[in-house]
């Protein structure tokens, strides 16, 4: 489609004003590329709370109410529970709004198809944001792999531990729809948070040709299950193999300003390795990136490794992109479908006892 860049601030509406609004909003604060004109949420309490950030914005209980009001909107920042993504995005593209959607894109390929078709039919842009693609230590990790300083890439390892103590408050209402997702087979560890890990793998090493998975289950309370322990391995088209282990440590305290998620990314090269030690939480109190090669370890002590900065920079990238139309969206709707296929291949593999599944062939 041909996109005409804006030569004035874009008029934006936030759709969904829950927990993650607190971080997405950082891209909008003080940004001359955008004017926030509307705030949408069925919760009156949320609308009143967020109105304090944008006293000039009008508030609505639904996107349909906003569209019917006659208020002009160019772009929607969509922060809805996942199960509402497909219908919500289709509706908003139909209103003629460009959409910046929180990950995960949606639960299945039919929903993804509906969203992509709606973007095409209305000649609007659908971006599926992934803030991890803007986390500075991960950028340096990619650069280290591509520069040759650790030699040729020979392996890739991801670790993720969800802990039960620490972090910011998450309202029970935010967990409730995640538990519904779990019952649909789209759990919080592999699918919701895991989406980031799958995205970063594709971003680092390109398309994936085979996935093998063993996805477990842990009951952490009455009717509350989590999709761990889980182990997922895969091979990229370029031959690099990845392995990702996911565990739950319910009694562990993790210092974090956000979610209690202890994460690491490690690329092994033929001459050394590069490792990102943390992201969302503050587990390992060493430099967020360390690179070892030829008997020497280099620690990066001055990176912007506050997880929230990745939301700020992802949103700023989008709001700038709308003024230029240049460069990658990080991520486009089509690229997000590749991530969805990666996840669906893991589920298919796990269901069949860990056999290899090609993401291109999942239906
Ligand atoms: N990038 C990340 O690291 C990250 C982290 C957390 C959440 N997320 C994603 O962000 C999205 C929102 O998650 P959250 O944790 O903020 O959820 P949340 O439950 O805290 O917030 C969702 C908000 O949407 C509102 N809402 C429900 N129906 C609506 C409708 N029809 N129209 C408008 N608003 C409606 C709810 O009242 C609520 O305020 C999800 O897609 C989630 O996966 C991403």
Coordinates of C-alpha atoms and ligand atoms in Angstrom, one line a residue:
X1 CA 0.0 0.0 0.0
X2 CA 1.1 3.6 -0.5
X3 CA 1.5 5.4 2.8
X4 CA 1.4 9.2 2.8
X5 CA 3.6 10.5 5.7
X6 CA 2.2 13.1 8.0
X7 CA 3.6 16.6 8.0
X8 CA 1.9 17.5 11.3
X9 CA 1.6 15.9 14.7
X10 CA -0.5 12.7 14.4
X11 CA -3.8 12.6 16.4
X12 CA -3.6 9.5 18.6
X13 CA -6.1 7.6 20.8
X14 CA -5.1 5.1 23.5
X15 CA -7.4 2.1 23.4
X16 CA -7.0 0.3 26.7
X17 CA -5.6 2.1 29.7
X18 CA -4.5 -0.8 31.9
X19 CA -1.2 -1.9 33.4
X20 CA 1.0 -1.6 30.3
X21 CA -0.2 1.9 29.5
X22 CA 2.2 3.0 32.1
X23 CA 5.1 2.1 29.9
X24 CA 3.7 2.7 26.4
X25 CA 2.8 6.3 27.4
X26 CA 6.5 7.1 27.7
X27 CA 6.8 7.4 23.9
X28 CA 4.0 10.0 23.9
X29 CA 5.0 12.2 26.7
X30 CA 6.6 15.4 25.4
X31 CA 6.8 14.1 21.9
X32 CA 6.1 16.8 19.2
X33 CA 5.3 14.0 16.7
X34 CA 2.0 13.3 18.4
X35 CA -1.1 14.9 20.0
X36 CA -3.1 12.6 22.3
X37 CA -6.7 13.4 21.6
X38 CA -8.6 10.5 23.1
X39 CA -8.5 7.9 25.9
X40 CA -10.7 4.8 25.6
X41 CA -11.5 2.2 28.3
X42 CA -14.8 0.8 29.6
X43 CA -13.5 1.4 33.1
X44 CA -14.4 4.8 34.4
X45 CA -11.7 4.5 37.1
X46 CA -9.0 4.0 34.4
X47 CA -10.3 6.9 32.3
X48 CA -10.2 9.2 35.3
X49 CA -6.7 8.0 36.3
X50 CA -5.2 8.5 32.8
X51 CA -7.0 11.8 32.1
X52 CA -4.5 13.3 34.6
X53 CA -1.8 12.7 32.0
X54 CA -3.8 14.2 29.1
X55 CA -6.2 16.9 30.4
X56 CA -7.0 18.0 26.9
X57 CA -8.0 14.5 25.6
X58 CA -11.6 13.4 25.4
X59 CA -12.5 10.1 27.1
X60 CA -14.8 7.3 25.8
X61 CA -16.0 3.9 27.0
X62 CA -15.4 2.2 23.6
X63 CA -13.6 2.8 20.2
X64 CA -17.0 2.8 18.5
X65 CA -18.2 5.6 20.8
X66 CA -15.0 7.5 19.9
X67 CA -15.5 6.9 16.1
X68 CA -19.2 8.1 16.4
X69 CA -18.2 11.3 18.2
X70 CA -16.7 12.9 15.1
X71 CA -13.4 13.5 16.8
X72 CA -10.6 13.1 14.2
X73 CA -8.1 10.3 15.0
X74 CA -5.1 9.2 12.8
X75 CA -3.6 6.4 14.9
X76 CA -4.6 4.1 17.7
X77 CA -2.3 2.8 20.4
X78 CA -4.0 -0.5 21.1
X79 CA -3.4 -2.0 24.6
X80 CA -6.2 -4.5 24.8
X81 CA -6.3 -8.0 26.3
X82 CA -5.1 -10.4 23.6
X83 CA -8.5 -12.0 23.0
X84 CA -9.8 -8.6 21.9
X85 CA -7.0 -7.9 19.5
X86 CA -8.5 -9.4 16.3
X87 CA -12.0 -7.9 16.5
X88 CA -10.7 -4.6 18.0
X89 CA -8.0 -4.0 15.4
X90 CA -10.3 -5.0 12.5
X91 CA -12.9 -2.5 13.8
X92 CA -10.3 0.3 14.2
X93 CA -8.7 -0.2 10.8
X94 CA -12.2 0.1 9.5
X95 CA -12.6 3.5 11.1
X96 CA -9.6 4.5 9.0
X97 CA -7.0 4.6 11.9
X98 CA -3.5 3.3 11.6
X99 CA -2.8 0.8 14.4
X100 CA 0.1 0.2 16.7
X101 CA -0.8 -3.0 18.5
X102 CA 0.8 -4.6 21.5
X103 CA 2.1 -8.1 21.1
X104 CA 1.1 -10.9 20.9
X105 CA -0.6 -10.1 17.7
X106 CA -3.5 -12.7 18.2
X107 CA -4.1 -16.3 19.0
X108 CA -4.4 -18.0 15.6
X109 CA -3.7 -17.6 11.9
X110 CA -7.4 -16.9 11.0
X111 CA -7.4 -13.9 13.3
X112 CA -4.1 -12.8 11.9
X113 CA -5.5 -13.1 8.3
X114 CA -8.5 -11.0 9.3
X115 CA -6.3 -8.3 10.6
X116 CA -4.0 -8.2 7.7
X117 CA -6.9 -8.2 5.2
X118 CA -8.5 -5.3 7.1
X119 CA -5.3 -3.3 6.9
X120 CA -5.1 -3.9 3.1
X121 CA -8.8 -3.2 2.5
X122 CA -8.6 0.1 4.4
X123 CA -5.1 1.1 3.2
X124 CA -4.0 1.5 6.8
X125 CA -0.7 0.4 8.5
X126 CA -0.8 -2.3 11.1
X127 CA 2.3 -2.4 13.3
X128 CA 2.7 -5.0 16.0
X129 CA 5.1 -3.5 18.4
X130 CA 7.8 -5.5 20.3
X131 CA 9.7 -3.3 22.7
X132 CA 12.5 -5.9 23.1
X133 CA 13.6 -4.9 19.6
X134 CA 14.5 -1.5 21.2
X135 CA 16.3 -2.8 24.3
X136 CA 19.8 -1.4 24.0
X137 CA 21.7 -4.4 25.4
X138 CA 19.9 -6.6 22.9
X139 CA 21.0 -4.2 20.1
X140 CA 24.6 -4.5 21.2
X141 CA 24.2 -8.3 21.4
X142 CA 23.1 -8.3 17.8
X143 CA 26.0 -6.0 16.8
X144 CA 28.4 -8.3 18.6
X145 CA 27.1 -11.3 16.7
X146 CA 27.3 -9.5 13.4
X147 CA 30.7 -7.9 13.9
X148 CA 32.6 -11.2 14.1
X149 CA 34.2 -10.2 17.4
X150 CA 33.0 -13.6 18.9
X151 CA 33.8 -15.4 15.7
X152 CA 31.2 -17.4 13.8
X153 CA 27.8 -17.9 15.7
X154 CA 27.6 -21.6 16.7
X155 CA 24.7 -21.5 19.2
X156 CA 22.1 -19.5 21.0
X157 CA 20.6 -19.9 24.5
X158 CA 17.7 -18.2 26.2
X159 CA 16.8 -18.5 29.8
X160 CA 13.6 -17.3 31.5
X161 CA 12.5 -17.7 35.1
X162 CA 9.2 -16.3 36.3
X163 CA 9.4 -15.7 40.0
X164 CA 6.5 -15.3 42.5
X165 CA 7.8 -12.4 44.6
X166 CA 8.8 -8.8 43.8
X167 CA 8.0 -6.4 41.1
X168 CA 5.2 -4.0 40.5
X169 CA 1.6 -4.6 41.3
X170 CA -0.4 -6.3 38.6
X171 CA -4.2 -5.9 39.1
X172 CA -6.1 -9.2 39.4
X173 CA -8.2 -8.1 36.3
X174 CA -5.0 -8.2 34.2
X175 CA -4.3 -11.8 35.4
X176 CA -7.9 -12.9 34.8
X177 CA -7.7 -12.7 31.0
X178 CA -4.3 -14.3 31.0
X179 CA -5.8 -17.2 32.9
X180 CA -8.5 -17.4 30.1
X181 CA -5.7 -17.4 27.6
X182 CA -4.0 -20.3 29.5
X183 CA -7.2 -22.3 29.2
X184 CA -7.1 -21.7 25.5
X185 CA -3.6 -23.1 25.3
X186 CA -1.9 -19.7 25.0
X187 CA -0.1 -19.4 28.3
X188 CA 1.6 -16.4 29.9
X189 CA 5.2 -17.8 29.8
X190 CA 5.4 -19.3 26.3
X191 CA 2.9 -17.2 24.4
X192 CA 2.5 -13.8 26.1
X193 CA 6.0 -13.1 27.5
X194 CA 7.4 -15.8 25.2
X195 CA 6.4 -13.8 22.1
X196 CA 9.3 -11.5 22.8
X197 CA 11.8 -14.3 22.9
X198 CA 10.5 -15.7 19.6
X199 CA 10.6 -12.2 18.0
X200 CA 14.2 -11.6 19.1
X201 CA 15.3 -15.0 17.8
X202 CA 13.9 -14.2 14.3
X203 CA 15.3 -10.6 14.5
X204 CA 18.8 -12.0 15.4
X205 CA 19.1 -15.0 13.1
X206 CA 16.2 -14.9 10.5
X207 CA 13.6 -17.4 9.5
X208 CA 13.1 -20.6 11.5
X209 CA 12.8 -24.0 9.6
X210 CA 12.2 -26.4 12.5
X211 CA 10.8 -26.3 16.0
X212 CA 10.7 -28.9 18.8
X213 CA 9.0 -28.3 22.1
X214 CA 8.0 -29.8 25.4
X215 CA 5.6 -27.5 27.1
X216 CA 4.6 -28.4 30.7
X217 CA 2.1 -27.1 33.3
X218 CA 2.4 -26.0 36.9
X219 CA -0.6 -25.3 39.1
X220 CA 0.3 -22.3 41.2
X221 CA -3.1 -21.9 42.8
X222 CA -6.7 -23.2 42.6
X223 CA -7.6 -22.9 38.9
X224 CA -4.4 -21.0 38.2
X225 CA -2.0 -22.8 35.9
X226 CA 1.2 -21.7 34.2
X227 CA 2.8 -23.1 31.1
X228 CA 6.2 -24.2 32.6
X229 CA 8.5 -26.0 32.8
X230 CA 8.9 -25.7 29.1
X231 CA 11.8 -26.3 26.7
X232 CA 11.8 -25.1 23.1
X233 CA 14.5 -25.7 20.6
X234 CA 14.7 -24.7 17.0
X235 CA 16.9 -24.3 13.9
X236 CA 17.1 -21.2 11.8
X237 CA 17.4 -21.4 8.0
X238 CA 21.0 -20.2 8.5
X239 CA 21.8 -23.3 10.6
X240 CA 22.0 -21.6 14.0
X241 CA 20.2 -23.6 16.7
X242 CA 18.4 -22.0 19.6
X243 CA 17.4 -23.4 22.9
X244 CA 15.1 -21.7 25.4
X245 CA 14.3 -23.0 28.9
X246 CA 11.4 -21.6 30.9
X247 CA 10.9 -22.2 34.6
X248 CA 8.8 -21.0 37.5
X249 CA 10.3 -20.3 40.9
X250 CA 7.3 -19.3 43.0
X251 CA 9.2 -18.6 46.2
X252 CA 12.0 -16.6 44.7
X253 CA 12.2 -12.9 45.3
X254 CA 13.4 -10.9 42.2
X255 CA 14.2 -7.3 42.4
X256 CA 12.3 -5.6 39.6
X257 CA 10.6 -2.3 38.8
X258 CA 8.2 -4.2 36.5
X259 CA 7.4 -7.9 36.1
X260 CA 9.4 -10.5 38.0
X261 CA 11.1 -12.1 35.0
X262 CA 14.7 -13.2 35.1
X263 CA 16.0 -13.4 31.6
X264 CA 19.2 -14.1 29.7
X265 CA 20.2 -14.2 26.1
X266 CA 23.6 -15.9 25.2
X267 CA 25.1 -16.2 21.8
X268 CA 28.1 -18.6 21.6
X269 CA 30.6 -17.8 18.9
X270 CA 33.5 -19.9 17.7
X271 CA 35.9 -17.5 19.6
X272 CA 33.8 -16.3 22.5
X273 CA 30.3 -15.4 23.7
X274 CA 28.1 -12.5 24.2
X275 CA 25.4 -12.5 27.0
X276 CA 22.6 -10.1 28.0
X277 CA 22.3 -10.8 31.7
X278 CA 18.9 -9.2 32.4
X279 CA 16.0 -7.2 30.9
X280 CA 12.7 -6.9 32.7
X281 CA 14.0 -7.5 36.2
X282 CA 17.3 -6.8 37.9
X283 CA 18.4 -10.4 38.5
X284 CA 22.1 -10.4 37.8
X285 CA 23.7 -7.2 39.1
X286 CA 26.5 -7.3 36.6
X287 CA 26.7 -5.2 33.5
X288 CA 23.6 -5.9 31.4
X289 CA 25.9 -7.1 28.5
X290 CA 29.1 -9.0 28.7
X291 CA 31.3 -10.1 25.8
X292 CA 34.0 -12.6 26.1
X293 CA 36.6 -13.3 23.4
X294 CA 40.2 -14.4 23.2
X295 CA 40.6 -14.6 27.0
X296 CA 39.2 -11.2 27.8
X297 CA 35.8 -10.2 29.2
X298 CA 34.3 -6.8 28.4
X299 CA 31.4 -5.5 30.5
X300 CA 29.1 -2.7 29.3
X301 CA 28.3 -0.6 32.3
X302 CA 26.7 2.4 30.7
X303 CA 23.9 1.0 28.5
X304 CA 20.3 2.3 28.9
X305 CA 19.2 -1.0 30.4
X306 CA 16.0 0.2 32.0
X307 CA 13.3 -2.1 30.4
X308 CA 10.9 0.9 30.2
X309 CA 13.2 2.7 27.8
X310 CA 12.5 0.0 25.2
X311 CA 8.8 1.0 25.3
X312 CA 9.7 4.6 25.0
X313 CA 12.0 4.0 22.0
X314 CA 9.7 1.5 20.3
X315 CA 6.8 4.0 20.4
X316 CA 9.0 6.9 19.3
X317 CA 10.2 4.9 16.3
X318 CA 6.5 4.3 15.3
X319 CA 5.5 8.0 15.8
X320 CA 8.5 9.2 13.8
X321 CA 7.9 6.5 11.1
X322 CA 4.5 8.0 10.5
X323 CA 6.3 11.2 9.5
X324 CA 8.7 9.6 7.1
X325 CA 7.4 6.1 6.0
X326 CA 11.0 5.2 5.9
X327 CA 12.7 2.0 7.2
X328 CA 11.5 -1.0 9.0
X329 CA 8.4 -0.9 11.2
X330 CA 9.9 -3.3 13.8
X331 CA 7.5 -5.2 13.4
X332 CA 5.1 -5.2 10.5
X333 CA 1.9 -7.3 10.6
X334 CA 3.5 -9.8 8.2
X335 CA 6.6 -10.2 10.4
X336 CA 4.3 -10.7 13.4
X337 CA 2.7 -13.6 11.6
X338 CA 6.1 -15.3 11.4
X339 CA 6.3 -15.0 15.2
X340 CA 2.8 -16.4 15.6
X341 CA 3.8 -19.4 13.3
X342 CA 6.9 -20.0 15.4
X343 CA 4.7 -20.2 18.6
X344 CA 2.1 -22.4 16.8
X345 CA 4.9 -24.7 15.6
X346 CA 6.0 -25.1 19.3
X347 CA 2.5 -26.0 20.4
X348 CA 2.1 -28.5 17.5
X349 CA 5.5 -30.1 18.3
X350 CA 4.7 -30.4 22.0
X351 CA 1.3 -31.9 21.3
X352 CA 2.9 -34.5 19.1
X353 CA 5.6 -35.5 21.6
X354 CA 8.3 -33.2 20.5
X355 CA 8.6 -34.0 16.8
X356 CA 10.1 -31.4 14.5
X357 CA 7.6 -28.9 13.0
X358 CA 8.2 -26.4 10.2
X359 CA 6.5 -23.1 11.2
X360 CA 5.7 -22.4 7.5
X361 CA 3.5 -25.5 7.5
X362 CA 1.3 -24.9 10.5
X363 CA -2.3 -24.3 9.7
Ligands
LIG1 N1 5.3 -5.5 25.7 C1 5.2 -6.1 26.9 O1 6.2 -6.4 27.5 C2 3.9 -6.3 27.5 C3 3.7 -6.4 28.9 C4 2.5 -6.5 29.4 C5 1.3 -6.6 28.6 N2 1.5 -6.5 27.2 C6 0.4 -6.6 26.3 O2 -0.4 -5.4 26.4 C7 -1.8 -5.7 26.3 C8 -2.5 -5.2 27.5 O3 -2.0 -5.8 28.7 P1 -2.2 -5.2 30.1 O4 -1.4 -6.0 31.0 O5 -2.1 -3.7 30.1 O6 -3.8 -5.6 30.4 P2 -4.8 -4.9 31.4 O7 -5.8 -5.9 31.7 O8 -4.0 -4.3 32.6 O9 -5.4 -3.6 30.6 C9 -6.3 -3.8 29.6 C10 -7.2 -2.6 29.6 O10 -8.1 -2.7 28.5 C11 -9.4 -2.3 28.9 N3 -10.4 -2.8 28.0 C12 -11.0 -4.0 28.0 N4 -11.9 -4.0 27.0 C13 -11.8 -2.9 26.3 C14 -12.4 -2.4 25.1 N5 -13.3 -3.1 24.4 N6 -12.0 -1.2 24.6 C15 -11.1 -0.4 25.3 N7 -10.5 -0.9 26.4 C16 -10.8 -2.1 26.9 C17 -9.5 -2.8 30.3 O11 -10.5 -2.2 31.0 C18 -8.1 -2.6 30.8 O12 -8.0 -1.3 31.4 C19 -1.9 -7.2 26.0 O13 -1.8 -7.5 24.7 C20 -0.6 -7.7 26.7 O14 -0.2 -9.0 26.1 C21 2.7 -6.3 26.7

